[in-house]
PDB file of C-alpha atoms and ligand atoms in Angstrom:
ATOM      1  CA  MET D 194       0.000   0.000   0.000  1.00 39.00           C
ATOM      2  CA  GLU D 195       2.760   2.360   0.926  1.00 40.00           C
ATOM      3  CA  ASN D 196       4.376   1.805  -2.426  1.00 45.00           C
ATOM      4  CA  ASN D 197       1.132   2.443  -4.266  1.00 44.00           C
ATOM      5  CA  ASN D 198       0.586   5.678  -2.423  1.00 43.00           C
ATOM      6  CA  THR D 199       4.115   6.778  -3.140  1.00 43.00           C
ATOM      7  CA  ARG D 200       3.568   6.005  -6.786  1.00 43.00           C
ATOM      8  CA  ARG D 201       0.372   8.036  -6.883  1.00 42.00           C
ATOM      9  CA  ASN D 202       2.086  10.967  -5.239  1.00 40.00           C
ATOM     10  CA  PHE D 203       4.775  10.610  -7.861  1.00 40.00           C
ATOM     11  CA  ILE D 204       2.134  10.981 -10.594  1.00 37.00           C
ATOM     12  CA  LYS D 205       0.751  14.124  -9.006  1.00 35.00           C
ATOM     13  CA  GLN D 206       4.167  15.626  -8.453  1.00 35.00           C
ATOM     14  CA  THR D 207       5.389  14.944 -11.944  1.00 34.00           C
ATOM     15  CA  ALA D 208       2.275  16.377 -13.556  1.00 33.00           C
ATOM     16  CA  ILE D 209       3.475  19.858 -12.700  1.00 31.00           C
ATOM     17  CA  LEU D 210       6.982  19.417 -14.055  1.00 33.00           C
ATOM     18  CA  SER D 211       8.288  19.906 -17.595  1.00 33.00           C
ATOM     19  CA  THR D 212       6.554  18.450 -20.643  1.00 35.00           C
ATOM     20  CA  GLY D 213       9.293  15.885 -21.111  1.00 36.00           C
ATOM     21  CA  THR D 214       8.805  14.691 -17.595  1.00 38.00           C
ATOM     22  CA  ILE D 215       5.035  14.387 -17.907  1.00 40.00           C
ATOM     23  CA  ILE D 216       5.432  12.239 -20.989  1.00 41.00           C
ATOM     24  CA  GLY D 217       8.195  10.120 -19.534  1.00 47.00           C
ATOM     25  CA  SER D 218       6.461   9.629 -16.242  1.00 52.00           C
ATOM     26  CA  SER D 219       3.039   8.905 -17.680  1.00 52.00           C
ATOM     27  CA  LEU D 220       4.632   6.257 -19.856  1.00 51.00           C
ATOM     28  CA  PHE D 221       6.215   4.584 -16.872  1.00 62.00           C
ATOM     29  CA  ASN D 222       3.144   5.153 -14.851  1.00 57.00           C
ATOM     30  CA  SER D 223       0.832   3.399 -17.290  1.00 51.00           C
ATOM     31  CA  VAL D 224       2.536   0.184 -16.238  1.00 57.00           C
ATOM     32  CA  LEU D 225       1.334   0.508 -12.693  1.00 54.00           C
ATOM     33  CA  ALA D 226      -1.871   2.342 -13.539  1.00 44.00           C
ATOM     34  CA  ALA D 227      -4.898   2.008 -11.332  1.00 36.00           C
ATOM     35  CA  GLU D 228      -6.956   1.708 -14.512  1.00 38.00           C
ATOM     36  CA  ASN D 229      -5.214  -1.520 -15.327  1.00 45.00           C
ATOM     37  CA  THR D 230      -5.617  -2.756 -11.782  1.00 41.00           C
ATOM     38  CA  LEU D 231      -9.345  -2.014 -11.854  1.00 37.00           C
ATOM     39  CA  LYS D 232      -9.825  -3.901 -15.109  1.00 41.00           C
ATOM     40  CA  VAL D 233      -8.038  -6.880 -13.638  1.00 36.00           C
ATOM     41  CA  GLU D 234     -10.073  -6.635 -10.448  1.00 37.00           C
ATOM     42  CA  ASN D 235     -13.280  -6.661 -12.475  1.00 37.00           C
ATOM     43  CA  GLN D 236     -12.139  -9.644 -14.438  1.00 38.00           C
ATOM     44  CA  VAL D 237     -11.234 -11.458 -11.263  1.00 34.00           C
ATOM     45  CA  MET D 238     -14.659 -10.675  -9.821  1.00 34.00           C
ATOM     46  CA  GLU D 239     -16.456 -11.768 -12.972  1.00 36.00           C
ATOM     47  CA  SER D 240     -14.620 -15.032 -13.297  1.00 36.00           C
ATOM     48  CA  GLU D 241     -14.264 -15.611  -9.575  1.00 35.00           C
ATOM     49  CA  SER D 242     -10.523 -15.771 -10.001  1.00 36.00           C
ATOM     50  CA  GLU D 243     -10.738 -18.569 -12.534  1.00 38.00           C
ATOM     51  CA  ASN D 244      -8.501 -18.400 -15.574  1.00 40.00           C
ATOM     52  CA  PHE D 245      -8.649 -14.678 -16.014  1.00 43.00           C
ATOM     53  CA  GLN D 246      -6.418 -13.234 -18.690  1.00 47.00           C
ATOM     54  CA  GLY D 247      -3.558 -11.100 -17.519  1.00 60.00           C
ATOM     55  CA  ASN D 248      -4.119  -7.537 -18.494  1.00 89.00           C
ATOM     56  CA  TYR D 249      -0.715  -5.916 -18.692  1.00 97.00           C
ATOM     57  CA  SER D 250       0.048  -4.011 -21.877  1.00 96.00           C
ATOM     58  CA  LEU D 251       3.022  -2.538 -23.696  1.00 97.00           C
ATOM     59  CA  PRO D 252       3.359   1.182 -22.896  1.00 97.00           C
ATOM     60  CA  LYS D 253       3.684   3.494 -25.892  1.00 96.00           C
ATOM     61  CA  LEU D 254       6.956   5.348 -26.148  1.00 97.00           C
ATOM     62  CA  SER D 255       6.733   9.113 -25.759  1.00 96.00           C
ATOM     63  CA  TYR D 256       9.279   9.529 -28.566  1.00 98.00           C
ATOM     64  CA  ALA D 257       9.817   7.991 -32.004  1.00 98.00           C
ATOM     65  CA  TYR D 258      12.008   4.928 -32.476  1.00 98.00           C
ATOM     66  CA  ASP D 259      14.613   7.074 -34.251  1.00 98.00           C
ATOM     67  CA  ALA D 260      14.459   9.939 -31.741  1.00 98.00           C
ATOM     68  CA  LEU D 261      17.430   8.745 -29.696  1.00 98.00           C
ATOM     69  CA  GLU D 262      19.700   8.590 -32.773  1.00 98.00           C
ATOM     70  CA  PRO D 263      22.618   8.739 -33.148  1.00 98.00           C
ATOM     71  CA  HIS D 264      23.175   7.504 -29.591  1.00 98.00           C
ATOM     72  CA  ILE D 265      20.702   4.617 -29.637  1.00 98.00           C
ATOM     73  CA  ASP D 266      19.709   3.476 -33.114  1.00 98.00           C
ATOM     74  CA  LYS D 267      16.234   3.094 -34.573  1.00 98.00           C
ATOM     75  CA  ALA D 268      16.523  -0.639 -35.368  1.00 98.00           C
ATOM     76  CA  THR D 269      17.514  -1.441 -31.790  1.00 98.00           C
ATOM     77  CA  MET D 270      14.653   0.622 -30.393  1.00 98.00           C
ATOM     78  CA  GLU D 271      12.119  -1.036 -32.738  1.00 98.00           C
ATOM     79  CA  ILE D 272      13.164  -4.528 -31.787  1.00 98.00           C
ATOM     80  CA  HIS D 273      13.833  -3.759 -28.135  1.00 98.00           C
ATOM     81  CA  HIS D 274      10.472  -2.109 -27.485  1.00 98.00           C
ATOM     82  CA  GLY D 275       8.294  -3.768 -30.135  1.00 98.00           C
ATOM     83  CA  LYS D 276       9.610  -7.321 -29.813  1.00 98.00           C
ATOM     84  CA  HIS D 277      11.558  -7.853 -26.589  1.00 98.00           C
ATOM     85  CA  HIS D 278       9.406  -5.737 -24.286  1.00 98.00           C
ATOM     86  CA  GLN D 279       6.227  -6.959 -25.993  1.00 98.00           C
ATOM     87  CA  ALA D 280       7.337 -10.543 -25.377  1.00 98.00           C
ATOM     88  CA  TYR D 281       7.769  -9.865 -21.647  1.00 98.00           C
ATOM     89  CA  VAL D 282       4.247  -8.428 -21.513  1.00 98.00           C
ATOM     90  CA  THR D 283       2.715 -11.293 -23.508  1.00 97.00           C
ATOM     91  CA  ASN D 284       4.478 -13.933 -21.440  1.00 97.00           C
ATOM     92  CA  LEU D 285       3.638 -12.175 -18.169  1.00 97.00           C
ATOM     93  CA  ASN D 286      -0.054 -12.264 -19.088  1.00 96.00           C
ATOM     94  CA  LYS D 287       0.175 -15.916 -20.143  1.00 96.00           C
ATOM     95  CA  SER D 288       1.969 -16.838 -16.919  1.00 96.00           C
ATOM     96  CA  ILE D 289      -0.670 -15.116 -14.804  1.00 95.00           C
ATOM     97  CA  GLU D 290      -3.293 -17.370 -16.408  1.00 93.00           C
ATOM     98  CA  THR D 291      -1.552 -20.400 -14.975  1.00 94.00           C
ATOM     99  CA  LEU D 292      -1.342 -19.129 -11.393  1.00 95.00           C
ATOM    100  CA  ASP D 293      -3.185 -20.576  -8.440  1.00 92.00           C
ATOM    101  CA  ASN D 294      -6.057 -18.387  -7.281  1.00 91.00           C
ATOM    102  CA  ASN D 295      -4.274 -17.195  -4.158  1.00 90.00           C
ATOM    103  CA  LEU D 296      -1.438 -15.808  -6.295  1.00 94.00           C
ATOM    104  CA  VAL D 297      -3.760 -14.323  -8.931  1.00 92.00           C
ATOM    105  CA  GLU D 298      -4.980 -12.071  -6.157  1.00 90.00           C
ATOM    106  CA  HIS D 299      -1.448 -10.663  -5.785  1.00 93.00           C
ATOM    107  CA  SER D 300      -0.762 -10.283  -9.498  1.00 95.00           C
ATOM    108  CA  LYS D 301      -2.924  -7.220 -10.074  1.00 92.00           C
ATOM    109  CA  SER D 302       0.013  -4.837  -9.925  1.00 94.00           C
ATOM    110  CA  LEU D 303       3.710  -5.267 -10.516  1.00 97.00           C
ATOM    111  CA  GLU D 304       4.457  -3.800  -7.112  1.00 94.00           C
ATOM    112  CA  SER D 305       2.282  -6.384  -5.447  1.00 95.00           C
ATOM    113  CA  ILE D 306       4.009  -9.137  -7.451  1.00 97.00           C
ATOM    114  CA  PHE D 307       7.462  -7.847  -6.454  1.00 97.00           C
ATOM    115  CA  GLU D 308       6.466  -7.690  -2.789  1.00 96.00           C
ATOM    116  CA  LYS D 309       5.674 -11.410  -2.841  1.00 96.00           C
ATOM    117  CA  MET D 310       8.258 -12.292  -5.462  1.00 97.00           C
ATOM    118  CA  SER D 311       9.588 -15.459  -3.880  1.00 95.00           C
ATOM    119  CA  LYS D 312       6.080 -16.988  -3.899  1.00 96.00           C
ATOM    120  CA  PHE D 313       5.690 -16.580  -7.673  1.00 97.00           C
ATOM    121  CA  PRO D 314       7.040 -18.920 -10.373  1.00 96.00           C
ATOM    122  CA  GLU D 315      10.180 -17.930 -12.243  1.00 97.00           C
ATOM    123  CA  ALA D 316       8.272 -16.954 -15.408  1.00 98.00           C
ATOM    124  CA  ILE D 317       6.490 -14.196 -13.472  1.00 98.00           C
ATOM    125  CA  ARG D 318       9.776 -13.019 -11.993  1.00 98.00           C
ATOM    126  CA  ASN D 319      11.448 -12.850 -15.416  1.00 98.00           C
ATOM    127  CA  ASN D 320       8.559 -11.370 -17.375  1.00 98.00           C
ATOM    128  CA  GLY D 321       7.177  -9.111 -14.634  1.00 98.00           C
ATOM    129  CA  GLY D 322      10.682  -7.807 -14.051  1.00 98.00           C
ATOM    130  CA  GLY D 323      11.186  -7.428 -17.796  1.00 98.00           C
ATOM    131  CA  HIS D 324       7.982  -5.413 -18.112  1.00 98.00           C
ATOM    132  CA  TYR D 325       8.750  -3.111 -15.184  1.00 98.00           C
ATOM    133  CA  ASN D 326      12.442  -2.616 -15.973  1.00 98.00           C
ATOM    134  CA  HIS D 327      11.899  -1.731 -19.627  1.00 98.00           C
ATOM    135  CA  SER D 328       8.994   0.615 -18.846  1.00 98.00           C
ATOM    136  CA  LEU D 329      11.231   2.452 -16.407  1.00 98.00           C
ATOM    137  CA  PHE D 330      14.130   2.447 -18.859  1.00 98.00           C
ATOM    138  CA  TRP D 331      12.091   4.087 -21.681  1.00 98.00           C
ATOM    139  CA  SER D 332      10.862   6.737 -19.276  1.00 98.00           C
ATOM    140  CA  ILE D 333      14.313   7.803 -18.076  1.00 98.00           C
ATOM    141  CA  MET D 334      15.570   8.447 -21.612  1.00 98.00           C
ATOM    142  CA  LYS D 335      14.625  11.233 -24.005  1.00 98.00           C
ATOM    143  CA  PRO D 336      15.821  12.884 -27.205  1.00 98.00           C
ATOM    144  CA  ASN D 337      18.381  15.621 -26.488  1.00 96.00           C
ATOM    145  CA  GLY D 338      18.840  14.272 -22.993  1.00 98.00           C
ATOM    146  CA  GLY D 339      22.013  14.175 -20.965  1.00 97.00           C
ATOM    147  CA  GLY D 340      23.574  17.237 -19.413  1.00 97.00           C
ATOM    148  CA  THR D 341      23.586  17.781 -15.680  1.00 97.00           C
ATOM    149  CA  PRO D 342      20.982  16.693 -13.129  1.00 96.00           C
ATOM    150  CA  LYS D 343      19.455  19.645 -11.333  1.00 90.00           C
ATOM    151  CA  GLY D 344      17.710  20.099  -8.021  1.00 94.00           C
ATOM    152  CA  LYS D 345      17.818  17.641  -5.138  1.00 97.00           C
ATOM    153  CA  LEU D 346      19.030  14.718  -7.235  1.00 98.00           C
ATOM    154  CA  GLY D 347      21.945  16.749  -8.597  1.00 98.00           C
ATOM    155  CA  ASP D 348      22.850  17.786  -5.042  1.00 98.00           C
ATOM    156  CA  ALA D 349      22.546  14.232  -3.722  1.00 98.00           C
ATOM    157  CA  ILE D 350      24.773  12.877  -6.517  1.00 98.00           C
ATOM    158  CA  THR D 351      27.469  15.457  -5.752  1.00 98.00           C
ATOM    159  CA  THR D 352      27.229  14.839  -2.000  1.00 98.00           C
ATOM    160  CA  THR D 353      27.287  11.060  -2.329  1.00 98.00           C
ATOM    161  CA  PHE D 354      29.817  10.540  -5.113  1.00 98.00           C
ATOM    162  CA  GLY D 355      31.852  13.765  -5.042  1.00 98.00           C
ATOM    163  CA  SER D 356      30.978  14.832  -8.588  1.00 98.00           C
ATOM    164  CA  LEU D 357      28.743  13.930 -11.527  1.00 98.00           C
ATOM    165  CA  ASP D 358      31.789  12.555 -13.356  1.00 98.00           C
ATOM    166  CA  GLU D 359      32.660  10.285 -10.449  1.00 98.00           C
ATOM    167  CA  PHE D 360      29.031   9.097 -10.289  1.00 98.00           C
ATOM    168  CA  LYS D 361      29.058   8.315 -14.030  1.00 98.00           C
ATOM    169  CA  LYS D 362      32.344   6.455 -13.608  1.00 98.00           C
ATOM    170  CA  GLN D 363      30.963   4.271 -10.804  1.00 98.00           C
ATOM    171  CA  PHE D 364      27.633   3.651 -12.570  1.00 98.00           C
ATOM    172  CA  SER D 365      29.450   2.763 -15.807  1.00 98.00           C
ATOM    173  CA  ASP D 366      31.736   0.474 -13.836  1.00 98.00           C
ATOM    174  CA  ALA D 367      28.739  -1.363 -12.322  1.00 98.00           C
ATOM    175  CA  SER D 368      27.266  -1.660 -15.854  1.00 97.00           C
ATOM    176  CA  MET D 369      30.508  -3.110 -17.213  1.00 97.00           C
ATOM    177  CA  LYS D 370      30.976  -5.556 -14.341  1.00 97.00           C
ATOM    178  CA  ARG D 371      27.506  -7.113 -14.550  1.00 96.00           C
ATOM    179  CA  PHE D 372      28.489 -10.434 -16.105  1.00 95.00           C
ATOM    180  CA  GLY D 373      26.112 -11.621 -18.796  1.00 95.00           C
ATOM    181  CA  SER D 374      22.601 -10.154 -18.910  1.00 97.00           C
ATOM    182  CA  GLY D 375      21.226  -7.724 -16.377  1.00 98.00           C
ATOM    183  CA  TRP D 376      20.689  -4.152 -15.308  1.00 98.00           C
ATOM    184  CA  ALA D 377      22.668  -1.382 -13.625  1.00 98.00           C
ATOM    185  CA  TRP D 378      20.777   0.771 -11.147  1.00 98.00           C
ATOM    186  CA  LEU D 379      20.884   3.950  -9.130  1.00 98.00           C
ATOM    187  CA  VAL D 380      18.528   3.443  -6.192  1.00 98.00           C
ATOM    188  CA  VAL D 381      17.565   5.136  -2.961  1.00 98.00           C
ATOM    189  CA  GLN D 382      18.292   2.722  -0.140  1.00 96.00           C
ATOM    190  CA  ASP D 383      17.638   3.829   3.461  1.00 95.00           C
ATOM    191  CA  GLY D 384      17.607   7.447   2.277  1.00 95.00           C
ATOM    192  CA  LYS D 385      20.934   7.169   0.462  1.00 97.00           C
ATOM    193  CA  LEU D 386      21.877   6.900  -3.204  1.00 98.00           C
ATOM    194  CA  VAL D 387      23.402   3.524  -4.018  1.00 98.00           C
ATOM    195  CA  ILE D 388      24.760   2.132  -7.302  1.00 98.00           C
ATOM    196  CA  GLY D 389      24.410  -1.568  -8.035  1.00 98.00           C
ATOM    197  CA  SER D 390      23.306  -4.145 -10.563  1.00 98.00           C
ATOM    198  CA  THR D 391      20.979  -7.129 -10.867  1.00 98.00           C
ATOM    199  CA  ALA D 392      21.041 -10.249 -13.034  1.00 97.00           C
ATOM    200  CA  ASN D 393      18.569 -11.105 -15.782  1.00 98.00           C
ATOM    201  CA  GLN D 394      15.310  -9.154 -15.266  1.00 98.00           C
ATOM    202  CA  ASP D 395      15.539  -8.899 -11.494  1.00 98.00           C
ATOM    203  CA  ASN D 396      15.145  -5.438  -9.981  1.00 98.00           C
ATOM    204  CA  PRO D 397      15.720  -3.740  -6.615  1.00 98.00           C
ATOM    205  CA  LEU D 398      11.991  -3.787  -5.759  1.00 98.00           C
ATOM    206  CA  MET D 399      11.780  -7.583  -5.747  1.00 98.00           C
ATOM    207  CA  ARG D 400      11.562  -9.057  -2.296  1.00 95.00           C
ATOM    208  CA  LEU D 401      13.898 -11.991  -2.698  1.00 92.00           C
ATOM    209  CA  ARG D 402      16.071 -13.895  -0.292  1.00 85.00           C
ATOM    210  CA  GLY D 403      19.773 -13.111  -0.398  1.00 84.00           C
ATOM    211  CA  LYS D 404      21.835  -9.966  -0.521  1.00 83.00           C
ATOM    212  CA  GLY D 405      20.822  -8.561  -3.897  1.00 91.00           C
ATOM    213  CA  LEU D 406      20.431  -4.833  -4.474  1.00 96.00           C
ATOM    214  CA  LYS D 407      17.351  -3.351  -2.768  1.00 96.00           C
ATOM    215  CA  GLY D 408      15.905   0.132  -2.992  1.00 97.00           C
ATOM    216  CA  LYS D 409      13.737   2.528  -4.953  1.00 97.00           C
ATOM    217  CA  PRO D 410      14.925   2.907  -8.562  1.00 98.00           C
ATOM    218  CA  VAL D 411      16.033   6.330  -9.819  1.00 98.00           C
ATOM    219  CA  LEU D 412      17.985   5.248 -12.931  1.00 98.00           C
ATOM    220  CA  ALA D 413      18.168   1.950 -14.806  1.00 98.00           C
ATOM    221  CA  LEU D 414      20.392   0.823 -17.643  1.00 98.00           C
ATOM    222  CA  ASP D 415      19.679  -2.344 -19.611  1.00 98.00           C
ATOM    223  CA  VAL D 416      22.977  -4.136 -20.232  1.00 98.00           C
ATOM    224  CA  TRP D 417      21.567  -7.167 -22.045  1.00 97.00           C
ATOM    225  CA  GLU D 418      23.301  -7.560 -25.403  1.00 95.00           C
ATOM    226  CA  HIS D 419      19.946  -7.060 -27.159  1.00 96.00           C
ATOM    227  CA  ALA D 420      20.095  -3.448 -25.926  1.00 97.00           C
ATOM    228  CA  TYR D 421      23.225  -2.590 -27.927  1.00 97.00           C
ATOM    229  CA  TYR D 422      24.452  -5.428 -30.115  1.00 95.00           C
ATOM    230  CA  LEU D 423      23.108  -4.151 -33.472  1.00 94.00           C
ATOM    231  CA  LYS D 424      24.944  -0.841 -33.136  1.00 95.00           C
ATOM    232  CA  ASN D 425      27.820  -1.540 -30.777  1.00 94.00           C
ATOM    233  CA  GLN D 426      28.284  -5.323 -31.154  1.00 95.00           C
ATOM    234  CA  ASN D 427      30.367  -6.423 -28.160  1.00 94.00           C
ATOM    235  CA  ARG D 428      31.372  -2.892 -27.115  1.00 95.00           C
ATOM    236  CA  ARG D 429      29.234  -2.407 -24.025  1.00 95.00           C
ATOM    237  CA  ALA D 430      31.395   0.551 -22.951  1.00 96.00           C
ATOM    238  CA  ASP D 431      30.419   2.519 -26.079  1.00 97.00           C
ATOM    239  CA  TYR D 432      26.741   1.854 -25.394  1.00 98.00           C
ATOM    240  CA  ILE D 433      27.098   3.023 -21.785  1.00 97.00           C
ATOM    241  CA  ALA D 434      28.820   6.209 -22.997  1.00 98.00           C
ATOM    242  CA  SER D 435      25.886   6.793 -25.400  1.00 98.00           C
ATOM    243  CA  PHE D 436      23.381   6.423 -22.568  1.00 98.00           C
ATOM    244  CA  TRP D 437      24.681   9.597 -20.904  1.00 98.00           C
ATOM    245  CA  ASN D 438      23.578  11.565 -24.001  1.00 98.00           C
ATOM    246  CA  VAL D 439      19.958  10.408 -23.756  1.00 98.00           C
ATOM    247  CA  VAL D 440      19.419  10.147 -20.010  1.00 98.00           C
ATOM    248  CA  ASN D 441      16.326  12.079 -18.878  1.00 98.00           C
ATOM    249  CA  TRP D 442      17.502  13.700 -15.652  1.00 98.00           C
ATOM    250  CA  GLU D 443      14.117  15.372 -15.049  1.00 97.00           C
ATOM    251  CA  ALA D 444      12.409  11.976 -14.995  1.00 97.00           C
ATOM    252  CA  ALA D 445      15.122  10.610 -12.675  1.00 98.00           C
ATOM    253  CA  GLU D 446      14.702  13.658 -10.445  1.00 97.00           C
ATOM    254  CA  ALA D 447      10.932  13.011 -10.273  1.00 97.00           C
ATOM    255  CA  LEU D 448      11.574   9.410  -9.196  1.00 97.00           C
ATOM    256  CA  PHE D 449      14.108  10.585  -6.621  1.00 97.00           C
ATOM    257  CA  ASN D 450      11.681  13.135  -5.162  1.00 95.00           C
ATOM    258  CA  SER D 451       8.694  10.788  -5.069  1.00 91.00           C
TER     259      SER D 451
HETATM  260 MN1  MN3 T 750      16.131  -5.212 -22.747  1.00 58.32          MN
END
């Protein structure tokens, strides 16, 4: 509940920020939208929790597939959003259909799934994580992005890491060191900014056993090869360098302040 409320406050707060932020945030927000939850609730009621179809959907991008050129290429964006992300959504919905009734009840929002993550089958972890992570990722990029974070986030980055350059160095380092497929993150953990990474489609909101990264996401970078292979082939470092030219600091700031 606390998470949901925070998320709703985040919607309200971001609505009064710049146009770019509204678009980015509403995109991300559509993933966790109450609308979606209500539809699912109705379906659950109608079918008495029997075999209802999952109701998650692919969020529309707030920019064109070629809008992040030359930093992230059009072909990668088309396939990454239209095929990879769509597949996570499709498979998430399919996996929800196979759940026991007691788990269906907890699958109405991604946040609720992540809170009970260890109770769900692996397909929900992979595809629910994939849906959330990509939705966040699209929302924290924009055409003509980059530059310097302003406001409280900019201050917190300087205080925590010494400088923006040092932050970028540490975040890039975490992105490079994630072996195989996964994500690099900037999260708020116990009120502090922390850099880390997760494997596969795991994320810092998932309540899982073990000492994985936990916290509220502020930035996310997809370091799966499908995110950069067409343009950069094996050169993950070049892709990470490109990310700094499209990062949407206003959207990150809104997440930080929420
Ligand atoms: Mn991806």
